[in-house]
PDB file of C-alpha atoms and ligand atoms in Angstrom:
ATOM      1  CA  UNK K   1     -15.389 -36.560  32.101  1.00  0.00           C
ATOM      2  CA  UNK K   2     -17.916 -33.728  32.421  1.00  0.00           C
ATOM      3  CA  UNK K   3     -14.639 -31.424  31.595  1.00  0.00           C
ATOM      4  CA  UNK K   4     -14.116 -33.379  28.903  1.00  0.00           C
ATOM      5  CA  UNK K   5     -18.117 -32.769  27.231  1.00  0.00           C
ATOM      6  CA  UNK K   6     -17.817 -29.096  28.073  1.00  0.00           C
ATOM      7  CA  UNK K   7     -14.959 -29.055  26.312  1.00  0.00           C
ATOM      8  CA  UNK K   8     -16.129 -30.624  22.818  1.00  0.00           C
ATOM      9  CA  UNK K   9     -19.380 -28.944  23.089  1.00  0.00           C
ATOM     10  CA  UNK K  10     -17.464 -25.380  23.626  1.00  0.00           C
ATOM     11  CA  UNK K  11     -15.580 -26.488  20.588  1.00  0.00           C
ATOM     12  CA  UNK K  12     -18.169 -27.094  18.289  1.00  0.00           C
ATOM     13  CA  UNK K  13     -20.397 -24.283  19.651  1.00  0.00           C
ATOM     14  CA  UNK K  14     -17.097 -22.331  18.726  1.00  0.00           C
ATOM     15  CA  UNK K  15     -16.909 -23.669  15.183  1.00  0.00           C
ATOM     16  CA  UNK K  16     -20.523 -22.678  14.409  1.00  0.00           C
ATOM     17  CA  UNK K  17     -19.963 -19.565  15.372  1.00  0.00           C
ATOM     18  CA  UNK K  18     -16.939 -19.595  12.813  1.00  0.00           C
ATOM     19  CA  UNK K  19     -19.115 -20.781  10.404  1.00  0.00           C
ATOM     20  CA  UNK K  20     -21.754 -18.381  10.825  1.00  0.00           C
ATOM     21  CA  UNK K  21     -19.586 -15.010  10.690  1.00  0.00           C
ATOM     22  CA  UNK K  22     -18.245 -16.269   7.628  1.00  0.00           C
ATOM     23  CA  UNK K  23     -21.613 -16.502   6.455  1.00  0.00           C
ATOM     24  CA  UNK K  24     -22.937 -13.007   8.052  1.00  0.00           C
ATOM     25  CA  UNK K  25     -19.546 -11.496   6.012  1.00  0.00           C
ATOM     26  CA  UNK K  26     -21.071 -13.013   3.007  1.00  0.00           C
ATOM     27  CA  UNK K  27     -24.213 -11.746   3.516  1.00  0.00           C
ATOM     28  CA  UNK K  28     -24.000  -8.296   4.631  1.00  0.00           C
ATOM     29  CA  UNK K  29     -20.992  -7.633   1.671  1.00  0.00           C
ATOM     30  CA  UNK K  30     -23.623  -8.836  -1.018  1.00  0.00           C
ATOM     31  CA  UNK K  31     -26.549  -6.709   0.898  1.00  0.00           C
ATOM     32  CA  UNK K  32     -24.583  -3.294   0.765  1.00  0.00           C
ATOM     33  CA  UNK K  33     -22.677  -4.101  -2.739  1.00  0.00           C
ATOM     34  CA  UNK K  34     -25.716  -3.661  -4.760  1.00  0.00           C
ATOM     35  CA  UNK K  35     -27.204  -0.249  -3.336  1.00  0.00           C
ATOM     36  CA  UNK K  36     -24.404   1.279  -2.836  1.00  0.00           C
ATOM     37  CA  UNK K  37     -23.280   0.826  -6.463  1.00  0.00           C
ATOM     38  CA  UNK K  38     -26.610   1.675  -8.074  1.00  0.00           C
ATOM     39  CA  UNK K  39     -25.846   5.292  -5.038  1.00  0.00           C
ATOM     40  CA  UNK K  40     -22.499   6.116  -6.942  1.00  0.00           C
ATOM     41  CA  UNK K  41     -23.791   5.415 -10.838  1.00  0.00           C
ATOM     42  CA  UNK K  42     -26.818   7.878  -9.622  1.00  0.00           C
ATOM     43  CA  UNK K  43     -24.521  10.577  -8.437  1.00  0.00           C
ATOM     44  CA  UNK K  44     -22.326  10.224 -11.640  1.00  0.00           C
ATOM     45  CA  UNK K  45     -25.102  11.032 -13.354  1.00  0.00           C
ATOM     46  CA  UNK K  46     -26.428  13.693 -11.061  1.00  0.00           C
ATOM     47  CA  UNK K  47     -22.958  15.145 -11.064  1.00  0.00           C
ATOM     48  CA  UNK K  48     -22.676  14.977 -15.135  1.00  0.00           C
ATOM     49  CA  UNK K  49     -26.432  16.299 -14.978  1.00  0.00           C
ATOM     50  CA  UNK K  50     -25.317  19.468 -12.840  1.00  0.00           C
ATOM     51  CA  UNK K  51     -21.709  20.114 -14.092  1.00  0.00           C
ATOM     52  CA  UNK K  52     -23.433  21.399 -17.478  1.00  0.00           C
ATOM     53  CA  UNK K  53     -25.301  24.073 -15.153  1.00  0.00           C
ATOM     54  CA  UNK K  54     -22.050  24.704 -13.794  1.00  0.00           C
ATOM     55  CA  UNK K  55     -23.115  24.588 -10.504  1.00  0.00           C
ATOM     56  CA  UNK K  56     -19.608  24.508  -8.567  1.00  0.00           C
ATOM     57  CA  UNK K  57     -20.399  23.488  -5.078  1.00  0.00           C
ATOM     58  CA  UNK K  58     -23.127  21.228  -5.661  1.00  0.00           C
ATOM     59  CA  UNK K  59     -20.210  19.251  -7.811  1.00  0.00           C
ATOM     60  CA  UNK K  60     -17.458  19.311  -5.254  1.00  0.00           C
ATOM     61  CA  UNK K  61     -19.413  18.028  -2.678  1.00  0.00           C
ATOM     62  CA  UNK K  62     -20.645  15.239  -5.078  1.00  0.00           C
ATOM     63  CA  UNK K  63     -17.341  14.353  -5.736  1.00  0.00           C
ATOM     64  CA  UNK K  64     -16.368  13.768  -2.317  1.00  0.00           C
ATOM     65  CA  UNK K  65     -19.465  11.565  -1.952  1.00  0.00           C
ATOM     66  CA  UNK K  66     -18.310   9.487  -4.667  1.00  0.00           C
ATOM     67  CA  UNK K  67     -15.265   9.294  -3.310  1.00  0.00           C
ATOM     68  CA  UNK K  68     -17.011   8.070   0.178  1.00  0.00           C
ATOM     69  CA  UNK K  69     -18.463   5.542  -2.111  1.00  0.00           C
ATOM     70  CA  UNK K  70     -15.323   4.024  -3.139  1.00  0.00           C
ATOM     71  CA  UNK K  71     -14.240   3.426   0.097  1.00  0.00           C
ATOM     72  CA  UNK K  72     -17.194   1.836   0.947  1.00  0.00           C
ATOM     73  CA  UNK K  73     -17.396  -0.466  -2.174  1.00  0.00           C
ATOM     74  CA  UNK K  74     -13.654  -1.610  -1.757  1.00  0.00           C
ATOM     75  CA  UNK K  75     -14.174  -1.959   1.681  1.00  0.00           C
ATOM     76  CA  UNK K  76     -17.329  -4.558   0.863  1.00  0.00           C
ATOM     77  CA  UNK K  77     -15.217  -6.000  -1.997  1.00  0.00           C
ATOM     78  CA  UNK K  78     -12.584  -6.891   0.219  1.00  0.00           C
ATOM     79  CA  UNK K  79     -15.446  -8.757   3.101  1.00  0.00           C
ATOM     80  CA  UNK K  80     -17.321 -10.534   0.219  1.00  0.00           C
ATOM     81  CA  UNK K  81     -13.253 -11.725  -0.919  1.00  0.00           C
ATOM     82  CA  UNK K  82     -12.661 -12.739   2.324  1.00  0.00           C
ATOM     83  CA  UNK K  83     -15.719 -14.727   2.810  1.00  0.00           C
ATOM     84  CA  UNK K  84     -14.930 -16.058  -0.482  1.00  0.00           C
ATOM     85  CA  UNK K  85     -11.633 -17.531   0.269  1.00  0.00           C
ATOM     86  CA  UNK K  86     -13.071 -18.932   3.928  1.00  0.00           C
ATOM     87  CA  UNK K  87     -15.279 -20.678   1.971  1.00  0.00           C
ATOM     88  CA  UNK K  88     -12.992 -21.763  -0.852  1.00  0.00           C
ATOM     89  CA  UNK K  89     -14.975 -19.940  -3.542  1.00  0.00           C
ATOM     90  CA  UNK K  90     -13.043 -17.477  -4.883  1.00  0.00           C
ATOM     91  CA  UNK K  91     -12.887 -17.809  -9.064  1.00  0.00           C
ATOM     92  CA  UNK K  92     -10.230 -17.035 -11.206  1.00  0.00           C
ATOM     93  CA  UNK K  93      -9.876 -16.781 -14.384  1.00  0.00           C
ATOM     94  CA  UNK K  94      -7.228 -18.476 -16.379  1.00  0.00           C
ATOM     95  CA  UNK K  95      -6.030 -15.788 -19.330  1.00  0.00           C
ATOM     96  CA  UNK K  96      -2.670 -14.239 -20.293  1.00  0.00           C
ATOM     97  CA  UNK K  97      -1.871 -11.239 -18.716  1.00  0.00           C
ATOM     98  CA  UNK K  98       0.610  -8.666 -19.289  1.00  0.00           C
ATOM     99  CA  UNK K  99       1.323  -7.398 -15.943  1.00  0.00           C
ATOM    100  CA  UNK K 100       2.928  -4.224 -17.411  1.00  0.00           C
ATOM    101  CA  UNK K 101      -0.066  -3.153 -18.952  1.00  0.00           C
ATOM    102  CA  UNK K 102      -2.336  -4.183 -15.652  1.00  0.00           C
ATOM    103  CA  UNK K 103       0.491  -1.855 -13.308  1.00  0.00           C
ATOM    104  CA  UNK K 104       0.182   1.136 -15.808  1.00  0.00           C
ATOM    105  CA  UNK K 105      -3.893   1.232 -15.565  1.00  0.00           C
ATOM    106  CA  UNK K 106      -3.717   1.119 -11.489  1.00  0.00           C
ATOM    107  CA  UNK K 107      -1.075   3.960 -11.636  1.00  0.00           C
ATOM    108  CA  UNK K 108      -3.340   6.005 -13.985  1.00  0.00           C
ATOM    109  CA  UNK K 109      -6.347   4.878 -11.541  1.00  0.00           C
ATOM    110  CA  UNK K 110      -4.313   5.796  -8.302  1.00  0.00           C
ATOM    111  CA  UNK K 111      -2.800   8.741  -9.596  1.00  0.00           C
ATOM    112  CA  UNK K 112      -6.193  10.289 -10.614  1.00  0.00           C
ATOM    113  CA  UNK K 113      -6.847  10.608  -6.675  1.00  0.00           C
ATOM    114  CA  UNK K 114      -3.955  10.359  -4.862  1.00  0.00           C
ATOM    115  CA  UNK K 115      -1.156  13.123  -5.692  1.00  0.00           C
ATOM    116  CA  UNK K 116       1.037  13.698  -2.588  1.00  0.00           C
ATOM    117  CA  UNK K 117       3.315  10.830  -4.016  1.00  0.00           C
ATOM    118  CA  UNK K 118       4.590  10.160  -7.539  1.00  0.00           C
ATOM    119  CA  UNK K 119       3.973   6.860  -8.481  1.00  0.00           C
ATOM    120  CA  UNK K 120       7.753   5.703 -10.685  1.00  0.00           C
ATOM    121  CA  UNK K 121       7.529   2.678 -12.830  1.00  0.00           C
ATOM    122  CA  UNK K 122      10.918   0.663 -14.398  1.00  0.00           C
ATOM    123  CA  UNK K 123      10.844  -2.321 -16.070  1.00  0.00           C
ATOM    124  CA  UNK K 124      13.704  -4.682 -17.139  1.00  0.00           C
ATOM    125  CA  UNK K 125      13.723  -7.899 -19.192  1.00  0.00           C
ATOM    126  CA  UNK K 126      11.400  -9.436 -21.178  1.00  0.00           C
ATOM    127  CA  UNK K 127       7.780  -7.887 -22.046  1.00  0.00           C
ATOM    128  CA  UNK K 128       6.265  -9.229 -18.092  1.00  0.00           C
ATOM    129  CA  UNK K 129       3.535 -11.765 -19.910  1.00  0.00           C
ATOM    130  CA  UNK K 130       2.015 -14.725 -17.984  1.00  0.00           C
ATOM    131  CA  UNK K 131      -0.909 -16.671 -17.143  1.00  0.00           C
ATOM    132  CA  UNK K 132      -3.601 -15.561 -14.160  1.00  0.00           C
ATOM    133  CA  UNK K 133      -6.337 -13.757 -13.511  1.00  0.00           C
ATOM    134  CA  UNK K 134      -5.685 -10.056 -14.786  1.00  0.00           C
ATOM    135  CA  UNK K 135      -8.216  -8.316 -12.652  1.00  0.00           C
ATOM    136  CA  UNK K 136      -6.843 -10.044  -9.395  1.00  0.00           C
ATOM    137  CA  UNK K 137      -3.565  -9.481  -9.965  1.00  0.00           C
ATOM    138  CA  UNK K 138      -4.464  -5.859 -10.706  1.00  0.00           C
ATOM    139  CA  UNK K 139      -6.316  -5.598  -7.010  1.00  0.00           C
ATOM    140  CA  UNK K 140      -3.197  -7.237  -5.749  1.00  0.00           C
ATOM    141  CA  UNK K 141      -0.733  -4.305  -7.095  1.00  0.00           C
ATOM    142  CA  UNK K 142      -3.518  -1.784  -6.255  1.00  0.00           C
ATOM    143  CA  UNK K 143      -3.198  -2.574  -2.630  1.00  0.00           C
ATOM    144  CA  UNK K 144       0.071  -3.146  -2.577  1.00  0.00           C
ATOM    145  CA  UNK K 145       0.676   0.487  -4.213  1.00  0.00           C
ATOM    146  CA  UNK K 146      -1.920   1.945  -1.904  1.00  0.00           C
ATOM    147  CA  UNK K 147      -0.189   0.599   1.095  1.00  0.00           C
ATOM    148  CA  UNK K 148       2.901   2.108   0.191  1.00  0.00           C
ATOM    149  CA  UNK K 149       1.259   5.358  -0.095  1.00  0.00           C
ATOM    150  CA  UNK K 150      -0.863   5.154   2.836  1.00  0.00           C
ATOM    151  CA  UNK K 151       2.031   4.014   5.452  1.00  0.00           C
ATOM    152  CA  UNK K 152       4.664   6.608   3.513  1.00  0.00           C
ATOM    153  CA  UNK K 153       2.465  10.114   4.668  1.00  0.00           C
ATOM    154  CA  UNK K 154       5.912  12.034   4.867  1.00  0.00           C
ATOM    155  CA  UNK K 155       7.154  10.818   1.716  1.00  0.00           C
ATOM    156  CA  UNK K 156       6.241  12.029  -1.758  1.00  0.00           C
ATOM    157  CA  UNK K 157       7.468   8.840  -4.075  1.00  0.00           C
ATOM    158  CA  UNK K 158       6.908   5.113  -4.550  1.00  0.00           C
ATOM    159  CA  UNK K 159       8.854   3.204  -6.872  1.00  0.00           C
ATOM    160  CA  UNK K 160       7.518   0.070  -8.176  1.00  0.00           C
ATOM    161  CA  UNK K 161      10.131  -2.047 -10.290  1.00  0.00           C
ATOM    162  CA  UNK K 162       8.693  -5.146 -13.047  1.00  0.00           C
ATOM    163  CA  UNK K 163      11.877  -7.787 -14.033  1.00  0.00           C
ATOM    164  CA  UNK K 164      11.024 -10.415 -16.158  1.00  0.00           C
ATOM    165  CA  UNK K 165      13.059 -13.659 -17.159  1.00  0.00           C
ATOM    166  CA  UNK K 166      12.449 -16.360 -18.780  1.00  0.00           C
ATOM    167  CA  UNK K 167      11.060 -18.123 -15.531  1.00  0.00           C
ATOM    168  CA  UNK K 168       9.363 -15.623 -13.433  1.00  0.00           C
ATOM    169  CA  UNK K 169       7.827 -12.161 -13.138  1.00  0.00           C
ATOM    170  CA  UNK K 170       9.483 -10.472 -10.018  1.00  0.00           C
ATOM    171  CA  UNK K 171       7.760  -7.217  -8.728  1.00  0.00           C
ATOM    172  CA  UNK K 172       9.201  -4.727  -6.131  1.00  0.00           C
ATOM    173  CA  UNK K 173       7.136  -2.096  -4.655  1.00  0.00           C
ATOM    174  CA  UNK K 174       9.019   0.398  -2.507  1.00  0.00           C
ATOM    175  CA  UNK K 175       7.669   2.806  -0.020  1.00  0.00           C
ATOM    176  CA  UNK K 176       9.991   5.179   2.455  1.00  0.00           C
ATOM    177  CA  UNK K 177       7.317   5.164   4.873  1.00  0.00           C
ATOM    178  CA  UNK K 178       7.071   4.595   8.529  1.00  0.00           C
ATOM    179  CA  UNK K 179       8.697   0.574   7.971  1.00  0.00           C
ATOM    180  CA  UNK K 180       7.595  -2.701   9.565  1.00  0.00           C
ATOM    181  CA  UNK K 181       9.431  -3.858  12.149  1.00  0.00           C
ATOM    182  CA  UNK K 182      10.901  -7.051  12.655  1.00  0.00           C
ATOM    183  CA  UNK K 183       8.500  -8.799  14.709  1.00  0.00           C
ATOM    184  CA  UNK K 184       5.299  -8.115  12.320  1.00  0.00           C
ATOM    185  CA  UNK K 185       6.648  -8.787   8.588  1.00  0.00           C
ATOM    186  CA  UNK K 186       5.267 -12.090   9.117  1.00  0.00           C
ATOM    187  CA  UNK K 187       2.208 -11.444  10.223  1.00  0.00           C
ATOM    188  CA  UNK K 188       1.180  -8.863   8.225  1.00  0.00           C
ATOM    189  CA  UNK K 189      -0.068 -11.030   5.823  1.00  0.00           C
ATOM    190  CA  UNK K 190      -2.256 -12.458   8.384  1.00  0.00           C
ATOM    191  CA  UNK K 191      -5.953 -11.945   8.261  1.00  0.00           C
ATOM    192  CA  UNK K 192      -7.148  -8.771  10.368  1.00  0.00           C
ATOM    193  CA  UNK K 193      -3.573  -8.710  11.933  1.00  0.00           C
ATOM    194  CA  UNK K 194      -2.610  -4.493  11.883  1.00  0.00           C
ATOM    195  CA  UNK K 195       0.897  -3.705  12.905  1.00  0.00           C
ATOM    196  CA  UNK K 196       0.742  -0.026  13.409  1.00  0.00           C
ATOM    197  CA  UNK K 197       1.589   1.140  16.915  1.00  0.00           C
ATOM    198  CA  UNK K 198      -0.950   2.547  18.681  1.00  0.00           C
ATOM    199  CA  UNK K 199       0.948   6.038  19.120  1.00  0.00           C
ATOM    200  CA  UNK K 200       1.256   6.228  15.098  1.00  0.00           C
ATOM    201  CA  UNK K 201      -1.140   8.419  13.773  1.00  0.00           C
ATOM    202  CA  UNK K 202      -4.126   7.012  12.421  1.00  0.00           C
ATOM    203  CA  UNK K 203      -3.535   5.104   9.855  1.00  0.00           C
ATOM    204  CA  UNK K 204      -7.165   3.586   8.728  1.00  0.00           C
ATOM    205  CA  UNK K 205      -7.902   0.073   7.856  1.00  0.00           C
ATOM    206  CA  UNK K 206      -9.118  -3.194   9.109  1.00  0.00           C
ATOM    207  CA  UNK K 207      -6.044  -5.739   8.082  1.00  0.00           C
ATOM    208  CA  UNK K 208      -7.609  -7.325   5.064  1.00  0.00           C
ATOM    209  CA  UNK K 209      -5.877  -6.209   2.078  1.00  0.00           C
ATOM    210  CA  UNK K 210      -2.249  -8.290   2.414  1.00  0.00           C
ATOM    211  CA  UNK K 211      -4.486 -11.557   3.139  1.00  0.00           C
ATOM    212  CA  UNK K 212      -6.192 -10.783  -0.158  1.00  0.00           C
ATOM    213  CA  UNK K 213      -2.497 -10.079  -1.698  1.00  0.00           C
ATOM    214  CA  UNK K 214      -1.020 -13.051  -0.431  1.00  0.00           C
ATOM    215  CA  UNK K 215      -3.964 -15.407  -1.352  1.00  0.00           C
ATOM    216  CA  UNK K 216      -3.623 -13.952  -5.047  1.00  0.00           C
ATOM    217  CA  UNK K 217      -0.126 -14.530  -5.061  1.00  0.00           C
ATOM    218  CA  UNK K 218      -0.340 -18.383  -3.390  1.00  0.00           C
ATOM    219  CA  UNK K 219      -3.159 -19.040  -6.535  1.00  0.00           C
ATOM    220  CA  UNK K 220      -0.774 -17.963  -8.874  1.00  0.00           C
ATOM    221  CA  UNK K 221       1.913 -20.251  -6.834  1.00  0.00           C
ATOM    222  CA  UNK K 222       4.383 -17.579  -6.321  1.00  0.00           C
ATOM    223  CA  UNK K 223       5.801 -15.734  -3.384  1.00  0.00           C
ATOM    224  CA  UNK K 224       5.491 -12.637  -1.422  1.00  0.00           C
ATOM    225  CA  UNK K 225       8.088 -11.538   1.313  1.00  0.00           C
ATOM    226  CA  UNK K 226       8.970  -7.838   2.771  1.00  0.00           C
ATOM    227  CA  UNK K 227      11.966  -6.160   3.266  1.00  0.00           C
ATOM    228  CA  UNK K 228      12.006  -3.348   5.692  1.00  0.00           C
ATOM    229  CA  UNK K 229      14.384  -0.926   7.474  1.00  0.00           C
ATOM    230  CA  UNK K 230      13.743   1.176  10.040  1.00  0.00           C
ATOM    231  CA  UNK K 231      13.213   4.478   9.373  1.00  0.00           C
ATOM    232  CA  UNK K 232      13.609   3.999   6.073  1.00  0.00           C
ATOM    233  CA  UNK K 233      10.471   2.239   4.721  1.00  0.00           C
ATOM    234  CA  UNK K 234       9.755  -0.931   2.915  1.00  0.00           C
ATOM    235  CA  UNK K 235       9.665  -3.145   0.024  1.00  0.00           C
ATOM    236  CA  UNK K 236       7.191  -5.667  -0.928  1.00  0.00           C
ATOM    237  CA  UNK K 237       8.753  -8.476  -3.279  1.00  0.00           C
ATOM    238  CA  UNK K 238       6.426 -10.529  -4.985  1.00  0.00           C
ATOM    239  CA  UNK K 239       7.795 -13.700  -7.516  1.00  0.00           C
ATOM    240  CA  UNK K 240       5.391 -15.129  -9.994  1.00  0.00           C
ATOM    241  CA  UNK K 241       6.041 -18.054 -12.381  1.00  0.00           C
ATOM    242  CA  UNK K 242       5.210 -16.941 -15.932  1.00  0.00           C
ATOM    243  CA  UNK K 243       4.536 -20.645 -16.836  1.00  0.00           C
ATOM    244  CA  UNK K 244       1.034 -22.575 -16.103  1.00  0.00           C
ATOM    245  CA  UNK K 245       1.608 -25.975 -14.258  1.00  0.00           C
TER     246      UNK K 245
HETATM  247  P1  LIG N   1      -4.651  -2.387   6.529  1.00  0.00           P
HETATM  248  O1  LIG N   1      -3.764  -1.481   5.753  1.00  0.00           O
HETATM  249  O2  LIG N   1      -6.094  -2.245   6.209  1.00  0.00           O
HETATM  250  O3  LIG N   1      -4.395  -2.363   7.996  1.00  0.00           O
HETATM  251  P2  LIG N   1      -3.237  -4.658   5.287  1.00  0.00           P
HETATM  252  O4  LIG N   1      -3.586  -6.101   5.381  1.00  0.00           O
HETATM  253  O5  LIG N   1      -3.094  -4.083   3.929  1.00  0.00           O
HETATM  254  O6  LIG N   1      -4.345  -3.916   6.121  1.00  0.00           O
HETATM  255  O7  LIG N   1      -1.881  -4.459   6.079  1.00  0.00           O
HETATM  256  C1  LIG N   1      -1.691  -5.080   7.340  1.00  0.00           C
HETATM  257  C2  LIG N   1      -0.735  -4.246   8.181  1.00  0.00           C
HETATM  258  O8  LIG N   1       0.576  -4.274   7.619  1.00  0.00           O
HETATM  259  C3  LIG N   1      -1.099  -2.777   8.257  1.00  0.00           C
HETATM  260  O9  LIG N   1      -2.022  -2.530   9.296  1.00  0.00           O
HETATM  261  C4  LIG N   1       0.246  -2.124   8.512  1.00  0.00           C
HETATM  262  O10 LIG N   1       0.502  -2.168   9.908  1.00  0.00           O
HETATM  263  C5  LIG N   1       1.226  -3.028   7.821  1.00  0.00           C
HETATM  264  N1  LIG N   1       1.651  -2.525   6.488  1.00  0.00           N
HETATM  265  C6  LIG N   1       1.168  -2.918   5.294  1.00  0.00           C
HETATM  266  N2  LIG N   1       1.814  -2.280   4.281  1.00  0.00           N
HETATM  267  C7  LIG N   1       2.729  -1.480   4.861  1.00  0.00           C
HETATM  268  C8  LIG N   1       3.725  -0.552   4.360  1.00  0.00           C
HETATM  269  N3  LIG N   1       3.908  -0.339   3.050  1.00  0.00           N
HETATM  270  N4  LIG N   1       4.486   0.096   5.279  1.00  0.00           N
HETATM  271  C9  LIG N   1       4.315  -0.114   6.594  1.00  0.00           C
HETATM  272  N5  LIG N   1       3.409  -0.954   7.128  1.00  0.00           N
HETATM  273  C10 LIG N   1       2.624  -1.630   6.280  1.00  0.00           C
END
């Protein structure tokens, strides 16, 4: 009997603790979001401000704080999404999207930074129109795209395909990076679950970014599954209807 009340106590003392992280997340994403965006618009400016003096050093090293800034943003993006969809709050917008369009602004975007790999686009079928919520499908092919990169460090190419029927938008992103093995390609798309082996080099991250993915893709009801082959890198398949129920 007494087992039995430490048991439901320890559960509910468990769930309130639940509760409250998901709350803290909330919290401390919202708290950091706001300085640290006015930070980067003030060193835009300082940077703009400078560059006309020409002032060389001063701007590289304010470009590498800005780029410290986007890391930090995305990284509280992705805590305040993930509190969101704890909490069953996270909006979308209902609009029509052409996903061609979306893909081609986060290549330009990624390929501004990142320029070990060459980022190669094909398309097939109909113009790859349908209803969702353009920025979140754009933050789903932007991690998807910098996952490839970021897991491919010996490779110099990622090839993301777009196929369109009637029925469904089908995207392929392909990496030949350091592959997924067996065991994990499930739970991958867990929240906080990391597959890379502890004798990989660092690779950095905290396991958010294919939860986000594969919350996007279950809102728009599709799919997302992963083919991988050792040694030889992977592809991330992701099926969207183009209709709205
Ligand atoms: P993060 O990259 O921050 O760890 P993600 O949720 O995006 O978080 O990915 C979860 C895990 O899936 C990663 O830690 C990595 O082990 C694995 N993974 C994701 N994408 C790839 C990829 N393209 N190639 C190899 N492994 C990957």
């Amino acid at each position: 009997m007494l087992q039995g009340i430490g048991f439901v106590l320890d559960n509910s003392a468990r769930k309130e603790l639940e509760q409250r992280k998901d709350h803290f997340l909330g919290m401390a994403s919202h708290e950091l979001k706001t300085p640290i965006t006015s930070l980067k618009l003030q060193t835009q400016l300082l940077r703009k401000q400078l560059a006309k003096q020409d002032i060389h050093n001063v701007d590289t090293a304010l470009s590498r704080m800005e780029s410290q800034l986007n890391t930090v943003i995305r990284l509280v993006e992705e805590l305040l999404d993930l509190s969101k969809i704890q909490a069953g709050k996270l909006e979308y917008a209902q609009e029509t999207v052409n996903l061609g369009d979306v893909l081609q602004e986060v290549v330009e975007i990624v390929q501004q930074t990142q320029t070990t790999h060459t980022i190669a686009v094909e398309h097939a079928g109909h113009p790859p129109f349908l209803v969702g919520d353009k920025a979140r499908l754009g933050q789903m092919l932007l991690n998807l795209i910098s996952n490839a990169i970021k897991y491919s460090p010996e490779a110099d190419r990622v090839e993301v395909d777009i196929k369109t029927s009637e029925e469904v938008v089908t995207l392929s992103v392909r990496d030949y990076g350091i592959s997924i093995p067996r065991e994990q390609r499930e739970k991958i798309f867990e929240r906080f679950y990391r597959a890379v082996a502890p004798h990989q080099r660092a690779f950095p991250g905290l396991g958010m970014g294919l939860y986000i993915v594969s919350e996007i893709v279950k809102h728009h009801r599709g799919t997302i599954t992963v083919e991988s082959e050792r040694g030889k890198g992977s592809t991330f398949h992701v099926t969207l209807p183009r209709k709205s129920p």
